PDB file of C-alpha atoms in Angstrom:
ATOM      1  CA  MET A   1     -29.897-100.412   5.286  1.00  0.00           C
ATOM      2  CA  ASN A   2     -32.493-100.180   1.930  1.00  0.00           C
ATOM      3  CA  LEU A   3     -35.123 -97.652   2.224  1.00  0.00           C
ATOM      4  CA  GLY A   4     -38.353 -99.351   2.094  1.00  0.00           C
ATOM      5  CA  CYS A   5     -42.125 -98.535   1.702  1.00  0.00           C
ATOM      6  CA  ILE A   6     -44.417 -99.744   4.699  1.00  0.00           C
ATOM      7  CA  THR A   7     -47.749 -98.990   3.245  1.00  0.00           C
ATOM      8  CA  GLU A   8     -49.946-101.882   1.228  1.00  0.00           C
ATOM      9  CA  LEU A   9     -52.026 -98.647   0.901  1.00  0.00           C
ATOM     10  CA  PRO A  10     -51.731 -96.455  -2.745  1.00  0.00           C
ATOM     11  CA  CYS A  11     -49.419 -94.347  -2.312  1.00  0.00           C
ATOM     12  CA  ALA A  12     -48.047 -92.083  -4.629  1.00  0.00           C
ATOM     13  CA  CYS A  13     -44.427 -93.001  -4.142  1.00  0.00           C
ATOM     14  CA  ARG A  14     -44.474 -96.386  -4.397  1.00  0.00           C
ATOM     15  CA  LYS A  15     -42.822 -98.298  -6.700  1.00  0.00           C
ATOM     16  CA  GLU A  16     -41.453-101.626  -7.500  1.00  0.00           C
ATOM     17  CA  LYS A  17     -38.810-103.203  -8.590  1.00  0.00           C
ATOM     18  CA  ASP A  18     -37.792-106.580  -9.339  1.00  0.00           C
ATOM     19  CA  GLY A  19     -41.002-107.280  -6.618  1.00  0.00           C
ATOM     20  CA  ILE A  20     -39.540-105.318  -3.895  1.00  0.00           C
ATOM     21  CA  GLY A  21     -41.391-102.216  -2.769  1.00  0.00           C
ATOM     22  CA  TYR A  22     -39.226 -98.724  -2.393  1.00  0.00           C
ATOM     23  CA  CYS A  23     -40.304 -95.419  -2.356  1.00  0.00           C
ATOM     24  CA  ILE A  24     -39.758 -92.497  -4.710  1.00  0.00           C
ATOM     25  CA  LYS A  25     -38.819 -89.680  -2.481  1.00  0.00           C
ATOM     26  CA  ALA A  26     -35.672 -89.085  -0.942  1.00  0.00           C
ATOM     27  CA  GLU A  27     -35.175 -89.869   2.423  1.00  0.00           C
ATOM     28  CA  GLY A  28     -37.296 -88.527   5.663  1.00  0.00           C
ATOM     29  CA  ASP A  29     -39.419 -87.189   2.935  1.00  0.00           C
ATOM     30  CA  CYS A  30     -42.291 -89.332   2.861  1.00  0.00           C
ATOM     31  CA  GLU A  31     -44.576 -91.003   5.864  1.00  0.00           C
ATOM     32  CA  TYR A  32     -44.467 -93.843   4.837  1.00  0.00           C
ATOM     33  CA  GLN A  33     -41.039 -94.781   4.744  1.00  0.00           C
ATOM     34  CA  ILE A  34     -38.944 -96.691   7.608  1.00  0.00           C
ATOM     35  CA  LEU A  35     -35.559 -97.468   7.685  1.00  0.00           C
ATOM     36  CA  ASP A  36     -35.501-101.665   7.127  1.00  0.00           C
ATOM     37  CA  ASP A  37     -32.331-103.769   7.911  1.00  0.00           C
ATOM     38  CA  GLY A  38     -34.284-106.864   6.377  1.00  0.00           C
ATOM     39  CA  GLY A  39     -34.808-109.967   8.619  1.00  0.00           C
ATOM     40  CA  ASP A  40     -37.341-112.280   9.732  1.00  0.00           C
ATOM     41  CA  ASN A  41     -39.683-109.314  10.307  1.00  0.00           C
ATOM     42  CA  VAL A  42     -39.493-107.257   7.403  1.00  0.00           C
ATOM     43  CA  GLY A  43     -42.259-105.114   6.837  1.00  0.00           C
ATOM     44  CA  ARG A  44     -43.322-105.013  10.176  1.00  0.00           C
ATOM     45  CA  LEU A  45     -43.807-101.872  12.399  1.00  0.00           C
ATOM     46  CA  THR A  46     -42.959-103.778  15.746  1.00  0.00           C
ATOM     47  CA  GLU A  47     -40.684-106.774  17.382  1.00  0.00           C
ATOM     48  CA  LYS A  48     -40.928-108.386  20.304  1.00  0.00           C
ATOM     49  CA  ASP A  49     -37.506-107.640  22.641  1.00  0.00           C
ATOM     50  CA  GLY A  50     -37.704-110.181  25.323  1.00  0.00           C
ATOM     51  CA  SER A  51     -41.635-110.225  27.010  1.00  0.00           C
ATOM     52  CA  ARG A  52     -42.032-106.477  25.530  1.00  0.00           C
ATOM     53  CA  TRP A  53     -43.051-105.373  22.078  1.00  0.00           C
ATOM     54  CA  GLN A  54     -41.389-102.138  20.849  1.00  0.00           C
ATOM     55  CA  LEU A  55     -41.477-100.178  17.984  1.00  0.00           C
ATOM     56  CA  LYS A  56     -38.959-101.888  15.324  1.00  0.00           C
ATOM     57  CA  ASN A  57     -35.233-100.722  15.492  1.00  0.00           C
ATOM     58  CA  VAL A  58     -35.866 -98.624  18.363  1.00  0.00           C
ATOM     59  CA  PRO A  59     -35.556 -99.598  21.995  1.00  0.00           C
ATOM     60  CA  TRP A  60     -38.115 -98.931  24.468  1.00  0.00           C
ATOM     61  CA  GLU A  61     -34.927 -97.501  26.723  1.00  0.00           C
ATOM     62  CA  SER A  62     -34.593 -94.697  24.419  1.00  0.00           C
ATOM     63  CA  LEU A  63     -38.739 -93.811  24.326  1.00  0.00           C
ATOM     64  CA  GLY A  64     -38.304 -92.840  28.319  1.00  0.00           C
ATOM     65  CA  GLU A  65     -39.256 -89.780  30.180  1.00  0.00           C
ATOM     66  CA  GLY A  66     -35.908 -87.928  29.499  1.00  0.00           C
ATOM     67  CA  GLN A  67     -34.349 -89.021  26.645  1.00  0.00           C
ATOM     68  CA  ILE A  68     -33.630 -86.967  24.476  1.00  0.00           C
ATOM     69  CA  ILE A  69     -35.772 -88.218  20.417  1.00  0.00           C
ATOM     70  CA  SER A  70     -33.278 -88.240  17.899  1.00  0.00           C
ATOM     71  CA  ARG A  71     -34.049 -87.457  14.101  1.00  0.00           C
ATOM     72  CA  ASP A  72     -34.557 -91.150  13.288  1.00  0.00           C
ATOM     73  CA  VAL A  73     -36.727 -92.172  16.056  1.00  0.00           C
ATOM     74  CA  SER A  74     -38.919 -89.352  15.216  1.00  0.00           C
ATOM     75  CA  GLU A  75     -39.141 -90.641  11.884  1.00  0.00           C
ATOM     76  CA  ARG A  76     -39.931 -93.873  12.660  1.00  0.00           C
ATOM     77  CA  VAL A  77     -42.618 -92.864  15.399  1.00  0.00           C
ATOM     78  CA  TYR A  78     -43.917 -91.085  12.851  1.00  0.00           C
ATOM     79  CA  GLY A  79     -44.358 -94.055  10.535  1.00  0.00           C
ATOM     80  CA  ALA A  80     -45.907 -95.634  12.542  1.00  0.00           C
ATOM     81  CA  LEU A  81     -48.428 -93.173  13.701  1.00  0.00           C
ATOM     82  CA  CYS A  82     -49.231 -93.019   9.824  1.00  0.00           C
ATOM     83  CA  LYS A  83     -49.285 -96.736   9.717  1.00  0.00           C
ATOM     84  CA  LEU A  84     -51.793 -97.068  12.646  1.00  0.00           C
ATOM     85  CA  LYS A  85     -54.030 -93.808  10.935  1.00  0.00           C
ATOM     86  CA  ASP A  86     -54.273 -95.760   8.239  1.00  0.00           C
ATOM     87  CA  TYR A  87     -55.016 -99.223   9.522  1.00  0.00           C
ATOM     88  CA  GLU A  88     -57.976 -96.863  11.819  1.00  0.00           C
ATOM     89  CA  ASP A  89     -59.641 -95.707   8.312  1.00  0.00           C
ATOM     90  CA  THR A  90     -59.799 -98.868   7.272  1.00  0.00           C
ATOM     91  CA  GLU A  91     -62.390 -98.730  10.299  1.00  0.00           C
ATOM     92  CA  LYS A  92     -62.183-102.816  10.603  1.00  0.00           C
ATOM     93  CA  ALA A  93     -61.309-104.452  13.821  1.00  0.00           C
ATOM     94  CA  PRO A  94     -58.603-106.764  14.307  1.00  0.00           C
ATOM     95  CA  ASP A  95     -60.237-109.774  14.011  1.00  0.00           C
ATOM     96  CA  GLU A  96     -62.286-108.768  10.539  1.00  0.00           C
ATOM     97  CA  ILE A  97     -58.665-108.431   9.279  1.00  0.00           C
ATOM     98  CA  GLU A  98     -57.758-111.414  10.515  1.00  0.00           C
ATOM     99  CA  LEU A  99     -61.055-112.491   8.959  1.00  0.00           C
ATOM    100  CA  LEU A 100     -59.568-111.019   5.706  1.00  0.00           C
ATOM    101  CA  LYS A 101     -57.182-112.695   5.847  1.00  0.00           C
ATOM    102  CA  TYR A 102     -58.462-116.099   5.911  1.00  0.00           C
ATOM    103  CA  HIS A 103     -60.329-115.574   3.075  1.00  0.00           C
ATOM    104  CA  HIS A 104     -58.145-113.771   0.571  1.00  0.00           C
ATOM    105  CA  ASP A 105     -55.244-117.242   2.408  1.00  0.00           C
ATOM    106  CA  GLU A 106     -58.100-119.460   1.090  1.00  0.00           C
ATOM    107  CA  LYS A 107     -59.133-118.076  -2.617  1.00  0.00           C
ATOM    108  CA  ILE A 108     -55.329-118.780  -2.827  1.00  0.00           C
ATOM    109  CA  ARG A 109     -55.572-121.790  -1.289  1.00  0.00           C
ATOM    110  CA  ASN A 110     -58.807-122.827  -4.204  1.00  0.00           C
ATOM    111  CA  GLU A 111     -56.661-121.115  -6.537  1.00  0.00           C
ATOM    112  CA  ASN A 112     -53.969-123.365  -6.513  1.00  0.00           C
ATOM    113  CA  LEU A 113     -56.129-126.522  -6.641  1.00  0.00           C
ATOM    114  CA  LYS A 114     -57.683-125.506  -9.485  1.00  0.00           C
ATOM    115  CA  MET A 115     -55.194-125.127 -11.054  1.00  0.00           C
ATOM    116  CA  THR A 116     -54.078-129.042 -10.431  1.00  0.00           C
ATOM    117  CA  LEU A 117     -57.033-130.079 -10.967  1.00  0.00           C
ATOM    118  CA  LYS A 118     -57.520-129.083 -14.378  1.00  0.00           C
ATOM    119  CA  LYS A 119     -53.884-129.818 -15.009  1.00  0.00           C
ATOM    120  CA  LYS A 120     -54.565-133.343 -13.618  1.00  0.00           C
ATOM    121  CA  ILE A 121     -57.970-133.378 -15.846  1.00  0.00           C
ATOM    122  CA  LYS A 122     -55.677-132.505 -19.214  1.00  0.00           C
ATOM    123  CA  GLU A 123     -53.043-135.271 -17.962  1.00  0.00           C
ATOM    124  CA  ILE A 124     -55.862-137.967 -17.765  1.00  0.00           C
ATOM    125  CA  LYS A 125     -58.067-137.080 -20.779  1.00  0.00           C
ATOM    126  CA  GLY A 126     -54.386-137.607 -22.883  1.00  0.00           C
ATOM    127  CA  SER A 127     -52.971-140.587 -21.359  1.00  0.00           C
ATOM    128  CA  SER A 128     -53.904-144.203 -23.134  1.00  0.00           C
ATOM    129  CA  ASP A 129     -52.567-145.849 -19.087  1.00  0.00           C
ATOM    130  CA  TYR A 130     -56.219-146.542 -18.256  1.00  0.00           C
ATOM    131  CA  PRO A 131     -59.023-148.075 -19.900  1.00  0.00           C
ATOM    132  CA  HIS A 132     -60.964-146.080 -21.086  1.00  0.00           C
ATOM    133  CA  ASN A 133     -64.151-146.366 -18.221  1.00  0.00           C
ATOM    134  CA  PHE A 134     -61.957-145.923 -15.943  1.00  0.00           C
ATOM    135  CA  LYS A 135     -60.056-143.263 -17.107  1.00  0.00           C
ATOM    136  CA  GLY A 136     -63.618-141.784 -17.729  1.00  0.00           C
ATOM    137  CA  GLN A 137     -64.526-142.080 -14.285  1.00  0.00           C
ATOM    138  CA  MET A 138     -61.934-140.387 -12.791  1.00  0.00           C
ATOM    139  CA  VAL A 139     -62.507-137.285 -15.482  1.00  0.00           C
ATOM    140  CA  GLU A 140     -65.917-137.259 -13.973  1.00  0.00           C
ATOM    141  CA  ASP A 141     -64.489-137.329 -10.398  1.00  0.00           C
ATOM    142  CA  PHE A 142     -61.896-134.130 -11.189  1.00  0.00           C
ATOM    143  CA  GLU A 143     -64.041-132.357 -12.483  1.00  0.00           C
ATOM    144  CA  TRP A 144     -67.384-132.873  -9.896  1.00  0.00           C
ATOM    145  CA  VAL A 145     -64.509-131.902  -7.265  1.00  0.00           C
ATOM    146  CA  LEU A 146     -63.818-128.426 -10.207  1.00  0.00           C
ATOM    147  CA  GLY A 147     -67.634-127.401  -9.585  1.00  0.00           C
ATOM    148  CA  LEU A 148     -67.561-127.415  -6.436  1.00  0.00           C
ATOM    149  CA  LEU A 149     -64.425-124.872  -6.436  1.00  0.00           C
ATOM    150  CA  LYS A 150     -66.158-122.133  -8.679  1.00  0.00           C
TER     151      LYS A 150
END
């Protein structure tokens, strides 16, 4: 198990090494810490267990009436509540978050496309494989598309 940081928000305790976020506080001393055993849904607080959702690595039954809540479960629930509080503090509805994510992903795709077009324009300009007029038209077409993306 690795001690991970569950927040993407600015946190004085969050540091990164080799692109992996970690918490500088001792285990259990930061409300954003979560014990993460890896898997496909790293960074998520929830997971699906059959037909229902549950807090990651906390069996639904362990939160039932009369159950003794362990320190580990208590810390996971508290960390999830802190993350929910951070989300609520954004004052954004789920559909607004989805829209922000869509625009962010679209911006990344456009940046990648712009880099590809710039590279292709440079290759065509430096190439002697095509007749001059054809090469000029290709460059103009690519530059026109590039202009649309700005």
